[in-house]
Amino acid sequence: MKKLIAIFSLLLVITFSSQAQEVKTVSLEQTKGEFTQKGITLSEGSYVFNISNNNVGTDVGFVLIPEGKDASDAKNHIKSAYVTKVVADGKTESSQTVELEKGTYKYFCPLNKTPQYTLVVE
C-alpha cells in the first residue's frame, strides 16, 4: 500500500510540474511623459512587468486594462499588473505575476501622465 501511494504521489508531482508555466519578464522604461516602448506583442502566458523610471522627475507606476474598459475606473485595472511599490527616479520595480489571455490591452502610467499604449496577446 505504501508503494502504491508513493507511485501515485510521484505521478501527481510529475503531472503538476509539466503543467507549470514559465513566467516571462517584460521590461518597460518610462521617461518624461512616455514609455519608450510604444506597443508590445506577446503570446498567452504568465508575465512579470519590470518598470524602470529613467529620470522622470516623479514617481511612476503601471496600469494594465483590457481594451475598451474605462481606464479611470480602478475596478477595470488588472491589479496584479500594478508595481508592488511606486518606482522612484533611477529605480526599477516589478509587478506580481499576471496571467494574460489572447486579446488587446492598454497600458499607461497615471502618475507620469503617459498616453495609453497597446499590448496585444496572440
mmCIF file of N, CA and C in Angstrom:
data_model
loop_
_atom_site.group_PDB
_atom_site.id
_atom_site.type_symbol
_atom_site.label_atom_id
_atom_site.label_comp_id
_atom_site.label_asym_id
_atom_site.label_seq_id
_atom_site.Cartn_x
_atom_site.Cartn_y
_atom_site.Cartn_z
ATOM 1 N N MET A 1 0.817 -1.188 0.000
ATOM 2 C CA MET A 1 0.000 0.000 0.000
ATOM 3 C C MET A 1 0.870 1.266 0.000
ATOM 4 N N LYS A 2 1.942 1.283 0.803
ATOM 5 C CA LYS A 2 2.833 2.439 0.843
ATOM 6 C C LYS A 2 3.472 2.668 -0.521
ATOM 7 N N LYS A 3 3.824 1.567 -1.186
ATOM 8 C CA LYS A 3 4.440 1.670 -2.501
ATOM 9 C C LYS A 3 3.453 2.273 -3.507
ATOM 10 N N LEU A 4 2.192 1.884 -3.436
ATOM 11 C CA LEU A 4 1.154 2.407 -4.319
ATOM 12 C C LEU A 4 0.947 3.908 -4.086
ATOM 13 N N ILE A 5 0.935 4.325 -2.827
ATOM 14 C CA ILE A 5 0.776 5.747 -2.508
ATOM 15 C C ILE A 5 1.986 6.538 -3.000
ATOM 16 N N ALA A 6 3.167 5.993 -2.846
ATOM 17 C CA ALA A 6 4.380 6.669 -3.309
ATOM 18 C C ALA A 6 4.365 6.838 -4.823
ATOM 19 N N ILE A 7 3.957 5.817 -5.541
ATOM 20 C CA ILE A 7 3.890 5.900 -7.009
ATOM 21 C C ILE A 7 2.847 6.932 -7.428
ATOM 22 N N PHE A 8 1.695 6.912 -6.768
ATOM 23 C CA PHE A 8 0.633 7.868 -7.076
ATOM 24 C C PHE A 8 1.107 9.300 -6.813
ATOM 25 N N SER A 9 1.793 9.510 -5.696
ATOM 26 C CA SER A 9 2.313 10.837 -5.359
ATOM 27 C C SER A 9 3.330 11.309 -6.385
ATOM 28 N N LEU A 10 4.198 10.433 -6.824
ATOM 29 C CA LEU A 10 5.191 10.773 -7.835
ATOM 30 C C LEU A 10 4.520 11.169 -9.145
ATOM 31 N N LEU A 11 3.497 10.441 -9.538
ATOM 32 C CA LEU A 11 2.758 10.781 -10.762
ATOM 33 C C LEU A 11 2.108 12.154 -10.655
ATOM 34 N N LEU A 12 1.568 12.483 -9.497
ATOM 35 C CA LEU A 12 0.968 13.809 -9.306
ATOM 36 C C LEU A 12 2.012 14.915 -9.435
ATOM 37 N N VAL A 13 3.170 14.717 -8.831
ATOM 38 C CA VAL A 13 4.250 15.707 -8.908
ATOM 39 C C VAL A 13 4.683 15.913 -10.351
ATOM 40 N N ILE A 14 4.855 14.839 -11.087
ATOM 41 C CA ILE A 14 5.267 14.931 -12.494
ATOM 42 C C ILE A 14 4.199 15.657 -13.305
ATOM 43 N N THR A 15 2.939 15.334 -13.073
ATOM 44 C CA THR A 15 1.838 15.974 -13.803
ATOM 45 C C THR A 15 1.813 17.472 -13.541
ATOM 46 N N PHE A 16 1.880 17.870 -12.268
ATOM 47 C CA PHE A 16 1.834 19.294 -11.951
ATOM 48 C C PHE A 16 3.082 20.024 -12.434
ATOM 49 N N SER A 17 4.227 19.383 -12.412
ATOM 50 C CA SER A 17 5.457 20.014 -12.890
ATOM 51 C C SER A 17 5.397 20.264 -14.384
ATOM 52 N N SER A 18 4.831 19.345 -15.131
ATOM 53 C CA SER A 18 4.760 19.517 -16.580
ATOM 54 C C SER A 18 3.737 20.570 -16.971
ATOM 55 N N GLN A 19 2.771 20.850 -16.085
ATOM 56 C CA GLN A 19 1.760 21.854 -16.380
ATOM 57 C C GLN A 19 2.165 23.250 -15.921
ATOM 58 N N ALA A 20 3.225 23.345 -15.157
ATOM 59 C CA ALA A 20 3.673 24.648 -14.652
ATOM 60 C C ALA A 20 4.165 25.501 -15.817
ATOM 61 N N GLN A 21 3.732 26.754 -15.843
ATOM 62 C CA GLN A 21 4.136 27.652 -16.908
ATOM 63 C C GLN A 21 5.373 28.441 -16.504
ATOM 64 N N GLU A 22 6.157 28.752 -17.498
ATOM 65 C CA GLU A 22 7.312 29.613 -17.279
ATOM 66 C C GLU A 22 6.818 31.053 -17.182
ATOM 67 N N VAL A 23 7.306 31.782 -16.206
ATOM 68 C CA VAL A 23 6.955 33.192 -16.060
ATOM 69 C C VAL A 23 7.994 34.006 -16.824
ATOM 70 N N LYS A 24 7.520 34.817 -17.766
ATOM 71 C CA LYS A 24 8.406 35.648 -18.579
ATOM 72 C C LYS A 24 8.397 37.069 -18.032
ATOM 73 N N THR A 25 9.447 37.804 -18.326
ATOM 74 C CA THR A 25 9.579 39.183 -17.857
ATOM 75 C C THR A 25 9.456 40.144 -19.024
ATOM 76 N N VAL A 26 8.685 41.208 -18.808
ATOM 77 C CA VAL A 26 8.576 42.297 -19.775
ATOM 78 C C VAL A 26 9.155 43.532 -19.099
ATOM 79 N N SER A 27 10.196 44.104 -19.686
ATOM 80 C CA SER A 27 10.830 45.298 -19.124
ATOM 81 C C SER A 27 10.377 46.527 -19.893
ATOM 82 N N LEU A 28 9.858 47.502 -19.157
ATOM 83 C CA LEU A 28 9.386 48.750 -19.751
ATOM 84 C C LEU A 28 10.075 49.921 -19.061
ATOM 85 N N GLU A 29 10.428 50.918 -19.855
ATOM 86 C CA GLU A 29 11.113 52.091 -19.331
ATOM 87 C C GLU A 29 10.231 53.321 -19.532
ATOM 88 N N GLN A 30 10.163 54.146 -18.486
ATOM 89 C CA GLN A 30 9.455 55.416 -18.610
ATOM 90 C C GLN A 30 10.439 56.568 -18.578
ATOM 91 N N THR A 31 10.203 57.530 -19.474
ATOM 92 C CA THR A 31 10.889 58.815 -19.458
ATOM 93 C C THR A 31 9.795 59.866 -19.261
ATOM 94 N N LYS A 32 10.132 61.138 -19.251
ATOM 95 C CA LYS A 32 9.134 62.181 -19.000
ATOM 96 C C LYS A 32 7.951 62.063 -19.971
ATOM 97 N N GLY A 33 6.774 61.724 -19.426
ATOM 98 C CA GLY A 33 5.540 61.718 -20.202
ATOM 99 C C GLY A 33 5.328 60.563 -21.149
ATOM 100 N N GLU A 34 6.211 59.567 -21.129
ATOM 101 C CA GLU A 34 6.012 58.460 -22.070
ATOM 102 C C GLU A 34 6.761 57.197 -21.662
ATOM 103 N N PHE A 35 6.307 56.085 -22.222
ATOM 104 C CA PHE A 35 7.055 54.832 -22.187
ATOM 105 C C PHE A 35 7.928 54.824 -23.429
ATOM 106 N N THR A 36 9.128 54.279 -23.351
ATOM 107 C CA THR A 36 9.963 54.189 -24.547
ATOM 108 C C THR A 36 9.464 53.085 -25.473
ATOM 109 N N GLN A 37 8.754 52.091 -24.933
ATOM 110 C CA GLN A 37 8.152 51.029 -25.745
ATOM 111 C C GLN A 37 6.712 51.448 -26.046
ATOM 112 N N LYS A 38 6.426 51.717 -27.315
ATOM 113 C CA LYS A 38 5.130 52.271 -27.707
ATOM 114 C C LYS A 38 4.075 51.213 -27.974
ATOM 115 N N GLY A 39 4.423 49.970 -27.961
ATOM 116 C CA GLY A 39 3.484 48.880 -28.168
ATOM 117 C C GLY A 39 4.197 47.561 -27.960
ATOM 118 N N ILE A 40 3.429 46.554 -27.554
ATOM 119 C CA ILE A 40 4.016 45.254 -27.245
ATOM 120 C C ILE A 40 3.120 44.168 -27.811
ATOM 121 N N THR A 41 3.733 43.110 -28.332
ATOM 122 C CA THR A 41 3.003 41.914 -28.733
ATOM 123 C C THR A 41 3.599 40.732 -27.991
ATOM 124 N N LEU A 42 2.745 39.975 -27.311
ATOM 125 C CA LEU A 42 3.167 38.828 -26.506
ATOM 126 C C LEU A 42 2.319 37.616 -26.860
ATOM 127 N N SER A 43 2.770 36.446 -26.423
ATOM 128 C CA SER A 43 1.949 35.244 -26.532
ATOM 129 C C SER A 43 1.232 35.045 -25.197
ATOM 130 N N GLU A 44 0.188 34.221 -25.198
ATOM 131 C CA GLU A 44 -0.520 33.935 -23.956
ATOM 132 C C GLU A 44 0.457 33.383 -22.932
ATOM 133 N N GLY A 45 0.234 33.720 -21.681
ATOM 134 C CA GLY A 45 1.095 33.157 -20.650
ATOM 135 C C GLY A 45 1.189 34.004 -19.415
ATOM 136 N N SER A 46 2.185 33.702 -18.610
ATOM 137 C CA SER A 46 2.426 34.362 -17.330
ATOM 138 C C SER A 46 3.568 35.352 -17.468
ATOM 139 N N TYR A 47 3.343 36.565 -16.979
ATOM 140 C CA TYR A 47 4.332 37.630 -17.124
ATOM 141 C C TYR A 47 4.497 38.416 -15.832
ATOM 142 N N VAL A 48 5.712 38.943 -15.648
ATOM 143 C CA VAL A 48 6.007 39.938 -14.624
ATOM 144 C C VAL A 48 6.479 41.167 -15.388
ATOM 145 N N PHE A 49 5.945 42.331 -15.018
ATOM 146 C CA PHE A 49 6.344 43.577 -15.655
ATOM 147 C C PHE A 49 7.343 44.293 -14.772
ATOM 148 N N ASN A 50 8.533 44.602 -15.336
ATOM 149 C CA ASN A 50 9.561 45.395 -14.665
ATOM 150 C C ASN A 50 9.462 46.808 -15.234
ATOM 151 N N ILE A 51 9.186 47.763 -14.377
ATOM 152 C CA ILE A 51 9.006 49.145 -14.807
ATOM 153 C C ILE A 51 10.175 49.972 -14.286
ATOM 154 N N SER A 52 10.894 50.633 -15.211
ATOM 155 C CA SER A 52 12.047 51.465 -14.855
ATOM 156 C C SER A 52 11.696 52.942 -14.991
ATOM 157 N N ASN A 53 12.175 53.726 -14.054
ATOM 158 C CA ASN A 53 11.986 55.174 -14.054
ATOM 159 C C ASN A 53 13.306 55.810 -14.465
ATOM 160 N N ASN A 54 13.354 56.304 -15.706
ATOM 161 C CA ASN A 54 14.575 56.904 -16.244
ATOM 162 C C ASN A 54 14.495 58.423 -16.102
ATOM 163 N N ASN A 55 14.735 58.895 -14.873
ATOM 164 C CA ASN A 55 14.794 60.325 -14.567
ATOM 165 C C ASN A 55 13.550 61.101 -14.987
ATOM 166 N N VAL A 56 12.380 60.551 -14.653
ATOM 167 C CA VAL A 56 11.114 61.214 -14.960
ATOM 168 C C VAL A 56 10.942 62.477 -14.115
ATOM 169 N N GLY A 57 11.472 62.468 -12.906
ATOM 170 C CA GLY A 57 11.331 63.610 -12.018
ATOM 171 C C GLY A 57 10.187 63.440 -11.032
ATOM 172 N N THR A 58 9.490 62.320 -11.126
ATOM 173 C CA THR A 58 8.417 61.974 -10.193
ATOM 174 C C THR A 58 8.339 60.452 -10.112
ATOM 175 N N ASP A 59 7.674 59.958 -9.095
ATOM 176 C CA ASP A 59 7.452 58.515 -9.028
ATOM 177 C C ASP A 59 6.563 58.090 -10.194
ATOM 178 N N VAL A 60 6.731 56.842 -10.640
ATOM 179 C CA VAL A 60 5.904 56.317 -11.723
ATOM 180 C C VAL A 60 5.260 55.009 -11.290
ATOM 181 N N GLY A 61 4.284 54.587 -12.062
ATOM 182 C CA GLY A 61 3.586 53.330 -11.806
ATOM 183 C C GLY A 61 3.261 52.638 -13.116
ATOM 184 N N PHE A 62 2.324 51.696 -13.067
ATOM 185 C CA PHE A 62 1.957 50.931 -14.253
ATOM 186 C C PHE A 62 0.528 50.441 -14.092
ATOM 187 N N VAL A 63 -0.290 50.705 -15.099
ATOM 188 C CA VAL A 63 -1.673 50.227 -15.115
ATOM 189 C C VAL A 63 -1.901 49.478 -16.415
ATOM 190 N N LEU A 64 -2.558 48.325 -16.311
ATOM 191 C CA LEU A 64 -2.907 47.498 -17.466
ATOM 192 C C LEU A 64 -4.409 47.233 -17.402
ATOM 193 N N ILE A 65 -5.098 47.474 -18.530
ATOM 194 C CA ILE A 65 -6.546 47.246 -18.596
ATOM 195 C C ILE A 65 -6.891 46.547 -19.908
ATOM 196 N N PRO A 66 -7.990 45.788 -19.926
ATOM 197 C CA PRO A 66 -8.468 45.253 -21.199
ATOM 198 C C PRO A 66 -8.930 46.414 -22.089
ATOM 199 N N GLU A 67 -8.665 46.335 -23.371
ATOM 200 C CA GLU A 67 -9.069 47.389 -24.303
ATOM 201 C C GLU A 67 -10.582 47.585 -24.239
ATOM 202 N N GLY A 68 -10.993 48.834 -24.304
ATOM 203 C CA GLY A 68 -12.405 49.155 -24.287
ATOM 204 C C GLY A 68 -12.958 49.446 -22.907
ATOM 205 N N LYS A 69 -12.190 49.158 -21.874
ATOM 206 C CA LYS A 69 -12.624 49.433 -20.498
ATOM 207 C C LYS A 69 -12.240 50.858 -20.112
ATOM 208 N N ASP A 70 -12.989 51.440 -19.189
ATOM 209 C CA ASP A 70 -12.737 52.784 -18.692
ATOM 210 C C ASP A 70 -11.495 52.783 -17.807
ATOM 211 N N ALA A 71 -10.439 53.414 -18.274
ATOM 212 C CA ALA A 71 -9.167 53.424 -17.545
ATOM 213 C C ALA A 71 -9.247 54.228 -16.253
ATOM 214 N N SER A 72 -10.187 55.164 -16.175
ATOM 215 C CA SER A 72 -10.280 55.991 -14.971
ATOM 216 C C SER A 72 -10.961 55.262 -13.814
ATOM 217 N N ASP A 73 -11.569 54.115 -14.095
ATOM 218 C CA ASP A 73 -12.243 53.327 -13.065
ATOM 219 C C ASP A 73 -11.310 52.197 -12.622
ATOM 220 N N ALA A 74 -10.808 52.268 -11.402
ATOM 221 C CA ALA A 74 -9.819 51.303 -10.896
ATOM 222 C C ALA A 74 -10.331 49.863 -10.904
ATOM 223 N N LYS A 75 -11.642 49.651 -10.900
ATOM 224 C CA LYS A 75 -12.151 48.276 -10.923
ATOM 225 C C LYS A 75 -11.851 47.589 -12.257
ATOM 226 N N ASN A 76 -11.514 48.364 -13.289
ATOM 227 C CA ASN A 76 -11.151 47.794 -14.589
ATOM 228 C C ASN A 76 -9.666 47.468 -14.708
ATOM 229 N N HIS A 77 -8.873 47.919 -13.747
ATOM 230 C CA HIS A 77 -7.428 47.677 -13.776
ATOM 231 C C HIS A 77 -7.133 46.225 -13.424
ATOM 232 N N ILE A 78 -6.127 45.671 -14.062
ATOM 233 C CA ILE A 78 -5.646 44.335 -13.706
ATOM 234 C C ILE A 78 -4.680 44.540 -12.542
ATOM 235 N N LYS A 79 -5.180 44.303 -11.346
ATOM 236 C CA LYS A 79 -4.458 44.665 -10.118
ATOM 237 C C LYS A 79 -3.102 43.970 -9.986
ATOM 238 N N SER A 80 -2.997 42.735 -10.465
ATOM 239 C CA SER A 80 -1.720 42.023 -10.351
ATOM 240 C C SER A 80 -0.630 42.665 -11.207
ATOM 241 N N ALA A 81 -1.023 43.531 -12.150
ATOM 242 C CA ALA A 81 -0.036 44.206 -13.001
ATOM 243 C C ALA A 81 0.539 45.458 -12.344
ATOM 244 N N TYR A 82 -0.121 45.953 -11.299
ATOM 245 C CA TYR A 82 0.441 47.104 -10.584
ATOM 246 C C TYR A 82 1.834 46.753 -10.085
ATOM 247 N N VAL A 83 2.755 47.727 -10.115
ATOM 248 C CA VAL A 83 4.050 47.503 -9.474
ATOM 249 C C VAL A 83 3.810 47.404 -7.971
ATOM 250 N N THR A 84 4.632 46.623 -7.297
ATOM 251 C CA THR A 84 4.415 46.385 -5.872
ATOM 252 C C THR A 84 4.667 47.627 -5.024
ATOM 253 N N LYS A 85 5.424 48.597 -5.564
ATOM 254 C CA LYS A 85 5.536 49.922 -4.952
ATOM 255 C C LYS A 85 5.898 50.908 -6.049
ATOM 256 N N VAL A 86 5.564 52.194 -5.833
ATOM 257 C CA VAL A 86 5.846 53.186 -6.868
ATOM 258 C C VAL A 86 7.336 53.177 -7.192
ATOM 259 N N VAL A 87 7.635 53.569 -8.421
ATOM 260 C CA VAL A 87 9.017 53.492 -8.909
ATOM 261 C C VAL A 87 9.660 54.874 -8.822
ATOM 262 N N ALA A 88 10.644 55.009 -7.969
ATOM 263 C CA ALA A 88 11.364 56.271 -7.787
ATOM 264 C C ALA A 88 12.350 56.488 -8.936
ATOM 265 N N ASP A 89 12.802 57.736 -9.091
ATOM 266 C CA ASP A 89 13.801 58.070 -10.123
ATOM 267 C C ASP A 89 14.989 57.120 -10.068
ATOM 268 N N GLY A 90 15.365 56.599 -11.218
ATOM 269 C CA GLY A 90 16.534 55.740 -11.325
ATOM 270 C C GLY A 90 16.329 54.320 -10.825
ATOM 271 N N LYS A 91 15.121 53.973 -10.427
ATOM 272 C CA LYS A 91 14.843 52.652 -9.866
ATOM 273 C C LYS A 91 13.985 51.818 -10.817
ATOM 274 N N THR A 92 13.908 50.528 -10.519
ATOM 275 C CA THR A 92 13.049 49.580 -11.238
ATOM 276 C C THR A 92 12.260 48.786 -10.212
ATOM 277 N N GLU A 93 10.977 48.641 -10.442
ATOM 278 C CA GLU A 93 10.111 47.836 -9.577
ATOM 279 C C GLU A 93 9.342 46.860 -10.453
ATOM 280 N N SER A 94 8.808 45.821 -9.833
ATOM 281 C CA SER A 94 8.128 44.753 -10.570
ATOM 282 C C SER A 94 6.679 44.601 -10.139
ATOM 283 N N SER A 95 5.900 44.022 -11.046
ATOM 284 C CA SER A 95 4.519 43.651 -10.736
ATOM 285 C C SER A 95 4.518 42.251 -10.141
ATOM 286 N N GLN A 96 3.344 41.800 -9.752
ATOM 287 C CA GLN A 96 3.166 40.399 -9.423
ATOM 288 C C GLN A 96 3.049 39.656 -10.755
ATOM 289 N N THR A 97 2.877 38.350 -10.711
ATOM 290 C CA THR A 97 2.684 37.579 -11.942
ATOM 291 C C THR A 97 1.290 37.853 -12.495
ATOM 292 N N VAL A 98 1.240 38.143 -13.787
ATOM 293 C CA VAL A 98 -0.006 38.456 -14.481
ATOM 294 C C VAL A 98 -0.265 37.365 -15.515
ATOM 295 N N GLU A 99 -1.451 36.789 -15.493
ATOM 296 C CA GLU A 99 -1.852 35.790 -16.492
ATOM 297 C C GLU A 99 -2.534 36.521 -17.635
ATOM 298 N N LEU A 100 -1.943 36.479 -18.822
ATOM 299 C CA LEU A 100 -2.513 37.173 -19.972
ATOM 300 C C LEU A 100 -3.110 36.177 -20.960
ATOM 301 N N GLU A 101 -4.354 36.418 -21.323
ATOM 302 C CA GLU A 101 -5.049 35.618 -22.326
ATOM 303 C C GLU A 101 -5.089 36.403 -23.628
ATOM 304 N N LYS A 102 -5.397 35.721 -24.726
ATOM 305 C CA LYS A 102 -5.483 36.387 -26.025
ATOM 306 C C LYS A 102 -6.422 37.577 -25.942
ATOM 307 N N GLY A 103 -5.985 38.662 -26.572
ATOM 308 C CA GLY A 103 -6.798 39.879 -26.585
ATOM 309 C C GLY A 103 -5.914 41.103 -26.665
ATOM 310 N N THR A 104 -6.562 42.248 -26.576
ATOM 311 C CA THR A 104 -5.856 43.524 -26.644
ATOM 312 C C THR A 104 -6.039 44.251 -25.322
ATOM 313 N N TYR A 105 -4.965 44.838 -24.850
ATOM 314 C CA TYR A 105 -4.933 45.542 -23.581
ATOM 315 C C TYR A 105 -4.339 46.933 -23.809
ATOM 316 N N LYS A 106 -4.521 47.799 -22.852
ATOM 317 C CA LYS A 106 -3.891 49.120 -22.855
ATOM 318 C C LYS A 106 -3.045 49.240 -21.598
ATOM 319 N N TYR A 107 -1.885 49.884 -21.719
ATOM 320 C CA TYR A 107 -1.041 50.151 -20.545
ATOM 321 C C TYR A 107 -0.652 51.619 -20.539
ATOM 322 N N PHE A 108 -0.485 52.143 -19.320
ATOM 323 C CA PHE A 108 -0.158 53.556 -19.158
ATOM 324 C C PHE A 108 0.303 53.808 -17.731
ATOM 325 N N CYS A 109 0.770 55.018 -17.487
ATOM 326 C CA CYS A 109 1.142 55.440 -16.140
ATOM 327 C C CYS A 109 0.318 56.671 -15.776
ATOM 328 N N PRO A 110 -0.529 56.571 -14.764
ATOM 329 C CA PRO A 110 -1.320 57.730 -14.356
ATOM 330 C C PRO A 110 -0.500 58.789 -13.599
ATOM 331 N N LEU A 111 0.637 58.404 -13.026
ATOM 332 C CA LEU A 111 1.466 59.343 -12.274
ATOM 333 C C LEU A 111 2.333 60.190 -13.198
ATOM 334 N N ASN A 112 2.810 59.591 -14.266
ATOM 335 C CA ASN A 112 3.680 60.233 -15.243
ATOM 336 C C ASN A 112 2.835 60.763 -16.414
ATOM 337 N N LYS A 113 1.541 60.540 -16.375
ATOM 338 C CA LYS A 113 0.592 61.008 -17.396
ATOM 339 C C LYS A 113 1.009 60.621 -18.813
ATOM 340 N N THR A 114 1.288 59.308 -18.994
ATOM 341 C CA THR A 114 1.644 58.822 -20.327
ATOM 342 C C THR A 114 0.376 58.590 -21.141
ATOM 343 N N PRO A 115 0.512 58.533 -22.466
ATOM 344 C CA PRO A 115 -0.616 58.080 -23.283
ATOM 345 C C PRO A 115 -0.897 56.598 -22.984
ATOM 346 N N GLN A 116 -1.998 56.106 -23.495
ATOM 347 C CA GLN A 116 -2.288 54.672 -23.395
ATOM 348 C C GLN A 116 -1.679 53.980 -24.608
ATOM 349 N N TYR A 117 -0.895 52.944 -24.340
ATOM 350 C CA TYR A 117 -0.241 52.168 -25.385
ATOM 351 C C TYR A 117 -0.913 50.811 -25.492
ATOM 352 N N THR A 118 -0.724 50.158 -26.631
ATOM 353 C CA THR A 118 -1.400 48.886 -26.896
ATOM 354 C C THR A 118 -0.486 47.697 -26.633
ATOM 355 N N LEU A 119 -1.037 46.707 -25.935
ATOM 356 C CA LEU A 119 -0.384 45.425 -25.700
ATOM 357 C C LEU A 119 -1.303 44.373 -26.307
ATOM 358 N N VAL A 120 -0.799 43.612 -27.272
ATOM 359 C CA VAL A 120 -1.583 42.585 -27.949
ATOM 360 C C VAL A 120 -1.070 41.224 -27.497
ATOM 361 N N VAL A 121 -2.000 40.343 -27.108
ATOM 362 C CA VAL A 121 -1.656 38.965 -26.752
ATOM 363 C C VAL A 121 -2.243 38.064 -27.818
ATOM 364 N N GLU A 122 -1.354 37.354 -28.523
ATOM 365 C CA GLU A 122 -1.775 36.468 -29.629
ATOM 366 C C GLU A 122 -1.871 35.029 -29.176
#
